[in-house]
Coordinates of C-alpha atoms in Angstrom, one line a residue:
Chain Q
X1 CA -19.7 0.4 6.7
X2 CA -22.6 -1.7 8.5
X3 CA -21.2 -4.4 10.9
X4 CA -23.1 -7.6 10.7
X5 CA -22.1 -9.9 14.2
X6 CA -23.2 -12.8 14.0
X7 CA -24.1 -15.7 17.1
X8 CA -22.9 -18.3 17.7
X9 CA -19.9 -18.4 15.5
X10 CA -19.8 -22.1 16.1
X11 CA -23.1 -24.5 16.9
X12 CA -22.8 -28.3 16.9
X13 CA -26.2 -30.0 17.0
X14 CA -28.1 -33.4 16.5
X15 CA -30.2 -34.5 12.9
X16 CA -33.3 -33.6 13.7
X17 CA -32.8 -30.4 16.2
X18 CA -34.4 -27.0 15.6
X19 CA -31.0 -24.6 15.5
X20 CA -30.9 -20.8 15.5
X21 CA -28.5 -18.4 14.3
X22 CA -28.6 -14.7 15.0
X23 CA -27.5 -11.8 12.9
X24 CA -27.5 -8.2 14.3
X25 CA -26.7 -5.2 12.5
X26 CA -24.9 -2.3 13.4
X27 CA -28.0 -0.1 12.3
X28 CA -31.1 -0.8 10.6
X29 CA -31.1 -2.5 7.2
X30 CA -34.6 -2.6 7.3
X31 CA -35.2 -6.2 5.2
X32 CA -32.5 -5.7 3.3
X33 CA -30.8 -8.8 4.4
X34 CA -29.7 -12.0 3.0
X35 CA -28.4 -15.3 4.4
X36 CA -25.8 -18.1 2.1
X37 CA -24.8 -21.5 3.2
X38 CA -21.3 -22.6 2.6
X39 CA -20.3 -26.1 2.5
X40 CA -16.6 -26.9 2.3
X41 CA -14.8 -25.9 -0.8
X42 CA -17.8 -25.2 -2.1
X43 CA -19.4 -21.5 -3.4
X44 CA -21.7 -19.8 -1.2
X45 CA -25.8 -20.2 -2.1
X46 CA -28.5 -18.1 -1.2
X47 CA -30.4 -19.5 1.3
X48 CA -32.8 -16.7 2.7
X49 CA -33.3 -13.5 1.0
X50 CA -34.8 -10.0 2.0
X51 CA -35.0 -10.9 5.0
X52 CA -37.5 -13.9 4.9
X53 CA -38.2 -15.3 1.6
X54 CA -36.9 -18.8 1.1
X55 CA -34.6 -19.2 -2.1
X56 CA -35.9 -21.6 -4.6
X57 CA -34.7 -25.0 -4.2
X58 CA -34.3 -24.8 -0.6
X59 CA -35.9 -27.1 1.9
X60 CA -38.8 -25.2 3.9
X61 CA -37.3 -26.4 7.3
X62 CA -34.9 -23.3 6.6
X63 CA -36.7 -19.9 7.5
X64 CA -35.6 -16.4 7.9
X65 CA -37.1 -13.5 10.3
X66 CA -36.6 -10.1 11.7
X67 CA -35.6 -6.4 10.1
X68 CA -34.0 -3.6 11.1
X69 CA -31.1 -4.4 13.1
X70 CA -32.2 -8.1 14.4
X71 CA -32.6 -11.4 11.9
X72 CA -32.5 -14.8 12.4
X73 CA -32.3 -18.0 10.7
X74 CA -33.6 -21.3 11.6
X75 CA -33.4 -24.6 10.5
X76 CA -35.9 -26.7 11.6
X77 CA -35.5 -30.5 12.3
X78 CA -31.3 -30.3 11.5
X79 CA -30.4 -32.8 8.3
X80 CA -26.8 -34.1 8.1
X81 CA -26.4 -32.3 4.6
X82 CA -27.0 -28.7 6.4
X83 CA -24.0 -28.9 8.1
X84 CA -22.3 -26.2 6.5
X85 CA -21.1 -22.3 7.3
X86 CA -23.9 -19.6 7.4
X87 CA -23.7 -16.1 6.5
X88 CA -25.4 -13.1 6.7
X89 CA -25.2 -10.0 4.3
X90 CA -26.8 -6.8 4.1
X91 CA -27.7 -5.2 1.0
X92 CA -29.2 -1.9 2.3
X93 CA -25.8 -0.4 1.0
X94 CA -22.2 -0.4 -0.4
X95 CA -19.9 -1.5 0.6
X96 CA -21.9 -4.7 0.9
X97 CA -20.8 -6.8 4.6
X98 CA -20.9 -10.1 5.4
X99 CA -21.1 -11.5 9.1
X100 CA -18.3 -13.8 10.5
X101 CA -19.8 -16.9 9.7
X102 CA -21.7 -19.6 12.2
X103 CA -20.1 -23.0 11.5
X104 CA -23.2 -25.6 11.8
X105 CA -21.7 -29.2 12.8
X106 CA -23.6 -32.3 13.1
X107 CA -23.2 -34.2 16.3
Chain W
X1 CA -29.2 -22.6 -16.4
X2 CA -27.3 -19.8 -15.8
X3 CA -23.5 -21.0 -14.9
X4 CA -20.1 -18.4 -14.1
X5 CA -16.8 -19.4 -14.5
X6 CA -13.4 -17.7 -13.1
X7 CA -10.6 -17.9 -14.7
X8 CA -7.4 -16.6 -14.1
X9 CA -3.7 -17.2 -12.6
X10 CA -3.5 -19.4 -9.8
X11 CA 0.0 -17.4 -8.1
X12 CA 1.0 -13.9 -8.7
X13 CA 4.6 -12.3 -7.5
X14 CA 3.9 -9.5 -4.6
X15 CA 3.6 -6.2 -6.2
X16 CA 2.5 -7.4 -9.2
X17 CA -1.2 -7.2 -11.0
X18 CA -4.0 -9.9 -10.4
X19 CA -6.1 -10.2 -13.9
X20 CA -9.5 -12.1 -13.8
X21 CA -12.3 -12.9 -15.7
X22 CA -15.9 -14.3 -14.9
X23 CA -17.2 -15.7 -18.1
X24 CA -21.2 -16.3 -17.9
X25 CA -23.6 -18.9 -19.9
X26 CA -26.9 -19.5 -19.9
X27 CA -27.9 -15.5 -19.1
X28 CA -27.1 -12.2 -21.1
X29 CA -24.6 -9.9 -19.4
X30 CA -26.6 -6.8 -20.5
X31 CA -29.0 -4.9 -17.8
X32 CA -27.4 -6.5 -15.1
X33 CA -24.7 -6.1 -12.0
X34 CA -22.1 -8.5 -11.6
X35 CA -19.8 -9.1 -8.1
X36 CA -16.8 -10.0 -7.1
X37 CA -16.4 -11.8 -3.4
X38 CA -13.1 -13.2 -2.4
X39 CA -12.6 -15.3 0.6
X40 CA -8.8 -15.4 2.7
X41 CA -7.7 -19.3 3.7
X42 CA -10.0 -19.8 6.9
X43 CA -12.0 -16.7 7.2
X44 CA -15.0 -15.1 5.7
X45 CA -16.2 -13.3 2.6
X46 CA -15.7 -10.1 1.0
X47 CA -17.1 -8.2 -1.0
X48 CA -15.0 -6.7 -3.4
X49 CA -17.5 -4.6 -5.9
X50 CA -19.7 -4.7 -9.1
X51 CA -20.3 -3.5 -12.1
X52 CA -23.5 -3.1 -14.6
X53 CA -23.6 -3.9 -18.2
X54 CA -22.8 0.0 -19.2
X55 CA -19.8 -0.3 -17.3
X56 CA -21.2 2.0 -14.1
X57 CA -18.8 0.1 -10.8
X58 CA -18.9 0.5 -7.2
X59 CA -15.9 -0.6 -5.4
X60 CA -15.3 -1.4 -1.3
X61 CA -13.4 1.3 -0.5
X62 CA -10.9 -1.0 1.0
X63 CA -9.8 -2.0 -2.3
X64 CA -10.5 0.9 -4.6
X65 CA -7.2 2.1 -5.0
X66 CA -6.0 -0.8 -6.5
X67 CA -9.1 -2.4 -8.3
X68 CA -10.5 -2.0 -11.9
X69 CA -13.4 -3.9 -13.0
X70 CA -14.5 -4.0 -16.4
X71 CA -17.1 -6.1 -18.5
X72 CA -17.2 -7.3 -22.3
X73 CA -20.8 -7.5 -23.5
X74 CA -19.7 -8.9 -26.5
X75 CA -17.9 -11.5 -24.9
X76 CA -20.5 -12.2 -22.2
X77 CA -17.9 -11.8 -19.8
X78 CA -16.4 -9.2 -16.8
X79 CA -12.9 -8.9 -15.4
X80 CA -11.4 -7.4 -12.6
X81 CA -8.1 -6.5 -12.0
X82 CA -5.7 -6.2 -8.7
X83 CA -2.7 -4.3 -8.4
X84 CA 0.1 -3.9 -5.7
X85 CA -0.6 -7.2 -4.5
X86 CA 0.6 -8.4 -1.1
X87 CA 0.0 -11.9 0.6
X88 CA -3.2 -10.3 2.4
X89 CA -4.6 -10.6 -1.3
X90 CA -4.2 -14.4 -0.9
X91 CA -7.9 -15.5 -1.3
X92 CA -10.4 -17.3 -3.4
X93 CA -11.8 -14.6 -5.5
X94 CA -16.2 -15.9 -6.6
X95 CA -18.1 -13.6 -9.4
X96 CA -21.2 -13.8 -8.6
X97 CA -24.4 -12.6 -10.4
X98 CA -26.5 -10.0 -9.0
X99 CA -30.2 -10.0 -8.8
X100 CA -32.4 -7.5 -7.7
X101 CA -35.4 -9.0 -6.5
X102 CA -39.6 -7.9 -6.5
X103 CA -38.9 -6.8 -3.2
X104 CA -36.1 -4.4 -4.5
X105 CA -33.6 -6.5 -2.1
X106 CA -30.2 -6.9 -4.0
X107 CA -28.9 -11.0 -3.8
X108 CA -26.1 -12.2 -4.9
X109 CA -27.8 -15.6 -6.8
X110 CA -25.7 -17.5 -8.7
X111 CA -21.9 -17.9 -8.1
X112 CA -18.7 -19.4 -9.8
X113 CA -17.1 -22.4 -8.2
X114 CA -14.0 -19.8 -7.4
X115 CA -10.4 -19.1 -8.3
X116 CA -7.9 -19.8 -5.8
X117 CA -5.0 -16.8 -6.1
X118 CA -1.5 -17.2 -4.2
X119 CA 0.5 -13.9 -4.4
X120 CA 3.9 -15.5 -3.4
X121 CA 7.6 -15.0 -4.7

């Protein structure tokens, strides 16, 4: 199975802050990588998929980059309603995995 | 719009069978994959497998000795089923559909709201 780790598993930042969260896989996926926001009780959503491409719907402060084993996504000037639990998942193949989460909290 | 819907028991007895369905509006079922993700109180998500409209399923290995999935075309609807449950089954269990985009990337990109299972005595 292909390990996804992903850093920091907690961040707390302030509205209006440019935050990063890293997802490294344990080999290349190539761009075969997708990113959800959780909010609490809530269903995951598709945030960022292959690799880069912003879902529809979602604000363009979001962003996605990297491939192979590295990816990152950034939010860009933090909003109170992103606070929420990020994840990565690969799709390059099955079993499908899913990184441990980075809880996003709004100081 | 394209909405999913779980439905199933809320607590299943430990050894027993988990039975649930995904019922989808809005989209066909046919030509398609369709997942199922659960996610244990606290932690993160898992991915338990999918199935196509002919009935074709991949399963995470973890599970596959114990899972069935199978879909109703005519009913618009899929279903997977559990046995030999334990507590470590405890979990909200999300269908999800699956869409394979222009860049060939799978994504999982609309979800139900979740079932919440309890396998307790």
């Amino acid at each position: 199975d292909i390990q996804l780790t992903q850093s920091p598993s907690f961040l707390s930042a302030s509205v209006g802050d440019r935050v990063t969260i890293t997802c490294r896989a344990s080999q290349s996926v190539r761009n075969y990588l997708n990113w959800y926001q959780q909010k609490p009780g809530k269903a995951p959503q598709v945030v960022i998929f292959a690799g880069t491409n912003l879902q529809g719907g979602v604000p363009s402060r979001f962003s996605g980059s990297g491939s192979g084993t590295e990816f990152t996504l950034t939010i860009d000037s933090l909003q109170p309603e992103d606070s929420a639990t990020y994840y990565c998942q690969q799709s390059f193949n099955t079993p499908r995995t899913f990184g441990g989460g980075t809880k996003v909290e709004i100081k | 719009q394209v909405q999913l819907q779980e439905s199933g028991p809320g607590l299943v007895k430990p050894s027993e069978t988990l039975s649930l369905t995904c019922s989808v509006s809005g989209d066909s079922i046919r030509s398609q994959f369709w997942s199922w993700i659960r996610q244990p109180p606290g932690q993160g998500l898992e991915w338990i497998g999918h199935i196509y409209s002919s009935g074709t399923t991949n399963y995470n290995p973890s599970l596959k000795s114990r899972l069935t999935m199978s879909i109703d075309t005519s009913k618009n609807h899929f279903s997977l089923q559990l046995g030999s449950l334990t507590a470590a089954d405890t979990a909200v269990y999300y269908c999800a559909r699956v869409n394979i985009t222009s860049f060939g990337v799978v994504v999982m990109d609309v979800w139900g709201q979740g079932a919440t299972v309890t396998v307790s005595s």
